[in-house]
PDB file of C-alpha atoms in Angstrom:
ATOM      1  CA  ASN A   1      97.685 104.701 105.250  1.00 73.00           C
ATOM      2  CA  ALA A   2     100.159 104.045 102.498  1.00 79.00           C
ATOM      3  CA  GLY A   3      99.896 107.701 101.633  1.00 92.00           C
ATOM      4  CA  VAL A   4     100.438 108.557  97.726  1.00 95.00           C
ATOM      5  CA  THR A   5     101.260 105.541  96.029  1.00 96.00           C
ATOM      6  CA  GLN A   6     102.796 105.447  92.295  1.00 97.00           C
ATOM      7  CA  THR A   7     103.492 102.581  89.764  1.00 97.00           C
ATOM      8  CA  PRO A   8     105.491 101.854  88.097  1.00 97.00           C
ATOM      9  CA  LYS A   9     108.856 103.265  89.882  1.00 96.00           C
ATOM     10  CA  PHE A  10     110.901 103.229  86.304  1.00 96.00           C
ATOM     11  CA  GLN A  11     109.982 102.959  82.624  1.00 97.00           C
ATOM     12  CA  VAL A  12     111.536 103.247  79.706  1.00 97.00           C
ATOM     13  CA  LEU A  13     109.421 104.050  76.393  1.00 97.00           C
ATOM     14  CA  LYS A  14     110.211 104.157  72.630  1.00 97.00           C
ATOM     15  CA  THR A  15     108.829 107.504  70.615  1.00 98.00           C
ATOM     16  CA  GLY A  16     105.761 107.598  70.094  1.00 97.00           C
ATOM     17  CA  GLN A  17     104.567 104.790  72.420  1.00 97.00           C
ATOM     18  CA  SER A  18     101.676 105.397  75.034  1.00 96.00           C
ATOM     19  CA  MET A  19     101.761 104.565  78.520  1.00 96.00           C
ATOM     20  CA  THR A  20      99.737 105.081  81.978  1.00 98.00           C
ATOM     21  CA  LEU A  21     101.279 106.468  85.063  1.00 98.00           C
ATOM     22  CA  GLN A  22      99.148 105.473  88.028  1.00 98.00           C
ATOM     23  CA  CYS A  23      98.441 107.444  91.181  1.00 98.00           C
ATOM     24  CA  ALA A  24      96.608 106.836  94.148  1.00 98.00           C
ATOM     25  CA  GLN A  25      95.954 107.925  97.473  1.00 96.00           C
ATOM     26  CA  ASP A  26      94.181 106.421 100.381  1.00 95.00           C
ATOM     27  CA  MET A  27      93.610 109.584 102.929  1.00 92.00           C
ATOM     28  CA  ASN A  28      90.512 110.623 101.165  1.00 92.00           C
ATOM     29  CA  HIS A  29      92.025 113.718  99.659  1.00 92.00           C
ATOM     30  CA  GLU A  30      90.198 116.083  97.675  1.00 92.00           C
ATOM     31  CA  TYR A  31      92.742 117.704  95.686  1.00 92.00           C
ATOM     32  CA  MET A  32      95.645 115.529  93.400  1.00 94.00           C
ATOM     33  CA  SER A  33      98.121 116.892  91.105  1.00 95.00           C
ATOM     34  CA  TRP A  34     100.766 115.686  88.797  1.00 97.00           C
ATOM     35  CA  TYR A  35     104.450 117.368  88.820  1.00 96.00           C
ATOM     36  CA  ARG A  36     107.337 116.740  86.684  1.00 97.00           C
ATOM     37  CA  GLN A  37     110.887 117.493  87.993  1.00 96.00           C
ATOM     38  CA  ASP A  38     113.606 118.007  85.466  1.00 94.00           C
ATOM     39  CA  PRO A  39     117.401 118.585  86.117  1.00 88.00           C
ATOM     40  CA  GLY A  40     118.062 122.787  87.025  1.00 85.00           C
ATOM     41  CA  MET A  41     114.369 123.260  86.787  1.00 86.00           C
ATOM     42  CA  GLY A  42     111.735 123.384  89.628  1.00 85.00           C
ATOM     43  CA  LEU A  43     109.197 120.878  89.854  1.00 93.00           C
ATOM     44  CA  ARG A  44     106.232 122.199  87.231  1.00 94.00           C
ATOM     45  CA  LEU A  45     102.564 121.515  87.452  1.00 93.00           C
ATOM     46  CA  ILE A  46     101.083 119.602  84.575  1.00 96.00           C
ATOM     47  CA  HIS A  47      97.665 118.622  85.347  1.00 96.00           C
ATOM     48  CA  TYR A  48      95.291 118.889  88.846  1.00 94.00           C
ATOM     49  CA  SER A  49      92.233 117.740  89.793  1.00 94.00           C
ATOM     50  CA  VAL A  50      89.917 119.452  92.501  1.00 90.00           C
ATOM     51  CA  GLY A  51      87.667 116.533  93.238  1.00 91.00           C
ATOM     52  CA  ALA A  52      86.296 113.021  91.164  1.00 93.00           C
ATOM     53  CA  GLY A  53      85.208 114.028  87.415  1.00 94.00           C
ATOM     54  CA  ILE A  54      87.003 117.687  87.754  1.00 94.00           C
ATOM     55  CA  THR A  55      90.435 118.190  86.338  1.00 95.00           C
ATOM     56  CA  ASP A  56      92.169 121.058  84.611  1.00 93.00           C
ATOM     57  CA  GLN A  57      95.421 121.632  83.157  1.00 94.00           C
ATOM     58  CA  GLY A  58      98.807 123.196  84.674  1.00 91.00           C
ATOM     59  CA  GLU A  59     101.576 125.035  83.478  1.00 91.00           C
ATOM     60  CA  VAL A  60     103.068 122.282  81.078  1.00 95.00           C
ATOM     61  CA  PRO A  61      99.803 119.999  80.120  1.00 96.00           C
ATOM     62  CA  ASN A  62     100.975 119.445  76.406  1.00 96.00           C
ATOM     63  CA  GLY A  63     101.202 115.692  75.428  1.00 96.00           C
ATOM     64  CA  TYR A  64      99.430 114.544  78.736  1.00 97.00           C
ATOM     65  CA  ASN A  65      95.840 113.499  79.759  1.00 97.00           C
ATOM     66  CA  VAL A  66      94.363 112.995  83.013  1.00 97.00           C
ATOM     67  CA  SER A  67      90.835 111.797  84.228  1.00 96.00           C
ATOM     68  CA  ARG A  68      89.714 111.489  87.915  1.00 97.00           C
ATOM     69  CA  SER A  69      86.731 108.746  88.176  1.00 96.00           C
ATOM     70  CA  THR A  70      87.353 107.898  91.482  1.00 96.00           C
ATOM     71  CA  THR A  71      88.540 110.339  94.696  1.00 95.00           C
ATOM     72  CA  GLU A  72      91.597 107.650  95.193  1.00 96.00           C
ATOM     73  CA  ASP A  73      93.017 107.408  91.698  1.00 97.00           C
ATOM     74  CA  PHE A  74      94.270 109.897  89.360  1.00 98.00           C
ATOM     75  CA  PRO A  75      96.394 108.643  86.417  1.00 98.00           C
ATOM     76  CA  LEU A  76      98.018 110.693  83.860  1.00 98.00           C
ATOM     77  CA  ARG A  77      98.678 109.086  80.340  1.00 98.00           C
ATOM     78  CA  LEU A  78     101.120 109.944  77.833  1.00 96.00           C
ATOM     79  CA  LEU A  79      99.654 109.736  74.319  1.00 92.00           C
ATOM     80  CA  SER A  80     102.463 109.323  72.482  1.00 96.00           C
ATOM     81  CA  ALA A  81     106.161 109.675  74.378  1.00 97.00           C
ATOM     82  CA  ALA A  82     108.489 112.179  73.034  1.00 97.00           C
ATOM     83  CA  PRO A  83     112.401 112.469  74.433  1.00 97.00           C
ATOM     84  CA  SER A  84     111.160 115.701  75.829  1.00 96.00           C
ATOM     85  CA  GLN A  85     108.906 113.964  78.048  1.00 97.00           C
ATOM     86  CA  THR A  86     111.960 111.738  79.999  1.00 97.00           C
ATOM     87  CA  SER A  87     111.838 113.117  83.154  1.00 97.00           C
ATOM     88  CA  VAL A  88     110.755 112.130  87.024  1.00 97.00           C
ATOM     89  CA  TYR A  89     106.869 112.312  87.636  1.00 98.00           C
ATOM     90  CA  PHE A  90     105.563 113.245  91.096  1.00 97.00           C
ATOM     91  CA  CYS A  91     102.021 112.625  92.087  1.00 97.00           C
ATOM     92  CA  ALA A  92     100.837 114.977  94.967  1.00 94.00           C
ATOM     93  CA  SER A  93      97.581 115.150  97.096  1.00 93.00           C
ATOM     94  CA  SER A  94      96.133 117.355  99.598  1.00 90.00           C
ATOM     95  CA  TYR A  95      92.865 117.802 101.840  1.00 86.00           C
ATOM     96  CA  SER A  96      91.469 120.579 100.022  1.00 75.00           C
ATOM     97  CA  ARG A  97      92.125 122.532  96.844  1.00 66.00           C
ATOM     98  CA  TRP A  98      92.148 125.664  99.462  1.00 63.00           C
ATOM     99  CA  ASP A  99      95.188 126.839 100.100  1.00 57.00           C
ATOM    100  CA  SER A 100      96.410 126.402 103.604  1.00 64.00           C
ATOM    101  CA  TYR A 101      96.327 122.569 103.290  1.00 76.00           C
ATOM    102  CA  GLU A 102      99.814 120.387 103.221  1.00 82.00           C
ATOM    103  CA  GLN A 103     100.363 118.699  99.901  1.00 86.00           C
ATOM    104  CA  TYR A 104     101.916 114.915 100.442  1.00 91.00           C
ATOM    105  CA  PHE A 105     104.319 113.289  97.360  1.00 93.00           C
ATOM    106  CA  GLY A 106     104.286 110.370  96.072  1.00 95.00           C
ATOM    107  CA  PRO A 107     107.849 108.476  95.887  1.00 94.00           C
ATOM    108  CA  GLY A 108     107.971 109.380  91.679  1.00 96.00           C
ATOM    109  CA  THR A 109     107.815 107.587  88.471  1.00 97.00           C
ATOM    110  CA  ARG A 110     111.462 107.807  86.606  1.00 96.00           C
ATOM    111  CA  LEU A 111     110.775 107.867  82.469  1.00 97.00           C
ATOM    112  CA  THR A 112     112.900 107.516  79.942  1.00 97.00           C
ATOM    113  CA  VAL A 113     111.978 108.022  76.538  1.00 97.00           C
ATOM    114  CA  THR A 114     114.656 107.123  73.577  1.00 96.00           C
TER     115      THR A 114
ATOM    116  CA  LYS B   1     104.421 134.637  87.294  1.00 80.00           C
ATOM    117  CA  GLN B   2     105.874 133.523  90.734  1.00 84.00           C
ATOM    118  CA  GLU B   3     109.713 132.882  90.638  1.00 90.00           C
ATOM    119  CA  VAL B   4     111.415 130.623  93.687  1.00 95.00           C
ATOM    120  CA  THR B   5     114.809 131.001  94.044  1.00 95.00           C
ATOM    121  CA  GLN B   6     117.516 128.838  96.409  1.00 97.00           C
ATOM    122  CA  ILE B   7     120.948 129.931  96.988  1.00 92.00           C
ATOM    123  CA  PRO B   8     123.393 128.124  97.320  1.00 92.00           C
ATOM    124  CA  ALA B   9     122.706 125.322  95.074  1.00 94.00           C
ATOM    125  CA  ALA B  10     124.770 122.940  97.049  1.00 96.00           C
ATOM    126  CA  LEU B  11     126.376 123.330 100.790  1.00 96.00           C
ATOM    127  CA  SER B  12     128.590 121.101 102.740  1.00 97.00           C
ATOM    128  CA  VAL B  13     129.085 121.255 106.351  1.00 97.00           C
ATOM    129  CA  PRO B  14     130.749 119.317 109.175  1.00 97.00           C
ATOM    130  CA  GLU B  15     128.636 117.461 111.684  1.00 98.00           C
ATOM    131  CA  GLY B  16     127.487 119.524 114.537  1.00 98.00           C
ATOM    132  CA  GLU B  17     127.202 122.755 112.696  1.00 97.00           C
ATOM    133  CA  ASN B  18     124.223 125.090 112.599  1.00 97.00           C
ATOM    134  CA  LEU B  19     122.910 126.246 109.154  1.00 97.00           C
ATOM    135  CA  VAL B  20     120.708 128.390 107.462  1.00 97.00           C
ATOM    136  CA  LEU B  21     119.161 127.514 104.103  1.00 97.00           C
ATOM    137  CA  ASN B  22     117.628 130.653 101.966  1.00 97.00           C
ATOM    138  CA  CYS B  23     114.749 130.774  99.482  1.00 97.00           C
ATOM    139  CA  SER B  24     113.537 133.660  97.816  1.00 97.00           C
ATOM    140  CA  PHE B  25     110.302 134.599  96.071  1.00 95.00           C
ATOM    141  CA  THR B  26     108.967 136.939  93.622  1.00 93.00           C
ATOM    142  CA  ASP B  27     105.379 137.583  94.327  1.00 86.00           C
ATOM    143  CA  SER B  28     104.474 138.480  97.870  1.00 83.00           C
ATOM    144  CA  ALA B  29     101.246 137.609  97.405  1.00 86.00           C
ATOM    145  CA  ILE B  30     101.418 133.769  98.603  1.00 87.00           C
ATOM    146  CA  TYR B  31      99.237 131.990 100.692  1.00 85.00           C
ATOM    147  CA  ASN B  32     101.775 129.655 102.234  1.00 89.00           C
ATOM    148  CA  LEU B  33     105.590 128.539 101.670  1.00 93.00           C
ATOM    149  CA  GLN B  34     106.302 124.754 102.298  1.00 94.00           C
ATOM    150  CA  TRP B  35     109.198 123.203 102.737  1.00 96.00           C
ATOM    151  CA  PHE B  36     110.581 119.661 101.375  1.00 96.00           C
ATOM    152  CA  ARG B  37     113.332 117.445 101.876  1.00 97.00           C
ATOM    153  CA  GLN B  38     114.228 115.176  98.636  1.00 96.00           C
ATOM    154  CA  ASP B  39     116.878 111.867  99.243  1.00 94.00           C
ATOM    155  CA  PRO B  40     118.453 110.791  95.948  1.00 89.00           C
ATOM    156  CA  GLY B  41     115.872 108.962  94.066  1.00 85.00           C
ATOM    157  CA  LYS B  42     113.191 109.577  96.132  1.00 88.00           C
ATOM    158  CA  GLY B  43     110.047 111.588  96.607  1.00 90.00           C
ATOM    159  CA  LEU B  44     109.358 114.667  98.660  1.00 93.00           C
ATOM    160  CA  THR B  45     108.699 114.682 102.058  1.00 93.00           C
ATOM    161  CA  SER B  46     107.214 117.731 103.577  1.00 92.00           C
ATOM    162  CA  LEU B  47     109.339 119.097 106.387  1.00 95.00           C
ATOM    163  CA  LEU B  48     107.297 122.728 107.435  1.00 95.00           C
ATOM    164  CA  LEU B  49     104.443 124.646 106.305  1.00 92.00           C
ATOM    165  CA  ILE B  50     104.442 128.032 107.212  1.00 93.00           C
ATOM    166  CA  GLN B  51     100.876 129.968 106.274  1.00 89.00           C
ATOM    167  CA  SER B  52     101.162 133.728 104.952  1.00 89.00           C
ATOM    168  CA  SER B  53      99.917 134.952 108.674  1.00 90.00           C
ATOM    169  CA  GLN B  54     102.923 133.231 110.579  1.00 92.00           C
ATOM    170  CA  ARG B  55     106.257 134.276 110.622  1.00 93.00           C
ATOM    171  CA  GLU B  56     107.924 130.711 111.942  1.00 95.00           C
ATOM    172  CA  GLN B  57     107.114 127.272 112.593  1.00 95.00           C
ATOM    173  CA  THR B  58     109.504 124.810 114.586  1.00 96.00           C
ATOM    174  CA  SER B  59     109.604 121.160 114.257  1.00 95.00           C
ATOM    175  CA  GLY B  60     112.677 119.005 116.167  1.00 97.00           C
ATOM    176  CA  ARG B  61     115.945 120.931 115.035  1.00 98.00           C
ATOM    177  CA  LEU B  62     114.261 122.434 111.896  1.00 98.00           C
ATOM    178  CA  ASN B  63     112.764 126.318 111.801  1.00 98.00           C
ATOM    179  CA  ALA B  64     111.364 127.837 109.306  1.00 97.00           C
ATOM    180  CA  SER B  65     111.087 131.947 109.042  1.00 97.00           C
ATOM    181  CA  LEU B  66     108.788 133.665 106.828  1.00 96.00           C
ATOM    182  CA  ASP B  67     109.414 137.200 105.716  1.00 95.00           C
ATOM    183  CA  LYS B  68     106.381 138.335 102.992  1.00 92.00           C
ATOM    184  CA  SER B  69     107.465 141.887 102.906  1.00 91.00           C
ATOM    185  CA  SER B  70     111.313 141.005 101.696  1.00 94.00           C
ATOM    186  CA  GLY B  71     110.286 137.680  99.878  1.00 94.00           C
ATOM    187  CA  ARG B  72     112.325 135.436 102.103  1.00 96.00           C
ATOM    188  CA  SER B  73     111.911 132.101 103.544  1.00 97.00           C
ATOM    189  CA  THR B  74     114.734 130.505 105.592  1.00 97.00           C
ATOM    190  CA  LEU B  75     115.181 126.907 106.944  1.00 97.00           C
ATOM    191  CA  TYR B  76     117.505 126.718 110.126  1.00 98.00           C
ATOM    192  CA  ILE B  77     118.713 123.410 110.968  1.00 98.00           C
ATOM    193  CA  ALA B  78     120.475 123.030 114.417  1.00 98.00           C
ATOM    194  CA  ALA B  79     123.420 120.688 115.275  1.00 98.00           C
ATOM    195  CA  SER B  80     123.827 119.151 112.052  1.00 97.00           C
ATOM    196  CA  GLN B  81     123.714 115.194 111.260  1.00 98.00           C
ATOM    197  CA  PRO B  82     124.963 113.337 108.283  1.00 97.00           C
ATOM    198  CA  GLY B  83     121.072 111.846 108.038  1.00 97.00           C
ATOM    199  CA  ASP B  84     120.036 115.488 106.971  1.00 98.00           C
ATOM    200  CA  SER B  85     122.195 115.510 104.073  1.00 98.00           C
ATOM    201  CA  ALA B  86     119.674 115.627 101.407  1.00 98.00           C
ATOM    202  CA  THR B  87     118.417 118.128  99.103  1.00 97.00           C
ATOM    203  CA  TYR B  88     116.185 120.658 100.670  1.00 98.00           C
ATOM    204  CA  LEU B  89     113.060 122.408  98.248  1.00 97.00           C
ATOM    205  CA  CYS B  90     110.966 125.425  98.824  1.00 97.00           C
ATOM    206  CA  ALA B  91     107.578 125.650  97.452  1.00 94.00           C
ATOM    207  CA  ALA B  92     105.430 128.666  97.456  1.00 92.00           C
ATOM    208  CA  ARG B  93     101.860 128.785  97.345  1.00 87.00           C
ATOM    209  CA  VAL B  94     100.504 132.227  95.458  1.00 82.00           C
ATOM    210  CA  THR B  95      96.852 133.318  96.335  1.00 74.00           C
ATOM    211  CA  GLY B  96      94.670 131.916  94.000  1.00 69.00           C
ATOM    212  CA  ALA B  97      96.757 129.344  91.783  1.00 70.00           C
ATOM    213  CA  ASN B  98      96.332 125.903  91.766  1.00 71.00           C
ATOM    214  CA  ASN B  99      99.946 124.532  92.027  1.00 78.00           C
ATOM    215  CA  LEU B 100     102.910 125.255  94.369  1.00 86.00           C
ATOM    216  CA  PHE B 101     106.049 126.926  92.395  1.00 91.00           C
ATOM    217  CA  PHE B 102     109.293 125.452  93.260  1.00 94.00           C
ATOM    218  CA  GLY B 103     112.772 126.502  94.042  1.00 95.00           C
ATOM    219  CA  THR B 104     115.450 123.943  92.226  1.00 94.00           C
ATOM    220  CA  GLY B 105     116.672 122.874  95.761  1.00 96.00           C
ATOM    221  CA  THR B 106     120.087 123.222  97.985  1.00 97.00           C
ATOM    222  CA  ARG B 107     121.934 120.128  98.052  1.00 97.00           C
ATOM    223  CA  LEU B 108     123.125 119.498 101.589  1.00 98.00           C
ATOM    224  CA  THR B 109     126.186 117.395 102.647  1.00 98.00           C
ATOM    225  CA  VAL B 110     126.887 117.035 106.249  1.00 98.00           C
ATOM    226  CA  ILE B 111     130.266 115.626 106.611  1.00 97.00           C
ATOM    227  CA  PRO B 112     131.070 113.256 109.685  1.00 96.00           C
TER     228      PRO B 112
END
């Protein structure tokens, strides 16, 4: 099992550019989510998905889009990058949306927007 | 909204010492609490998950406790080693919520 994988590891964008952060898991997990980690703040939820075809917003969704066409993949799209989106992005998955299951995190993508 | 606090932000201890990391949360209606380890520039590794019905969980030299009534969880590390140096994060799952609420972490340095 590769677990949760994310690409790219690092990315530099100019303001206004768009890009997609990739996330995949091979554990047949139903629930997937995206968090961002900023200095001095805890990780915050951007978007989540409870299964293929079903997504919803988290705490800080503005400027980001997601889709879930397969169980395995959950890409995060930045529509028009802004310096405020400079952050480390983590994808996570768990077996079910139900609260008792442990969450597994990917290695992260470090994004800088200039 | 659930607020999770970890104090201190940083801690240095000599090798071999036993230590306790603290995590406090404001909403006692949590479903579970998870402790993670994060190495510099890396992702989060899950250490222990405590369900709300449990008081503690153990894995090797690690022991995590949960006291919902006081809004506290502790992570006890026995006989610390330099390899334990990392940032430790706690995260609470509130009943009915879709996300984990994270603390900002405690950066632990174990000095050889």
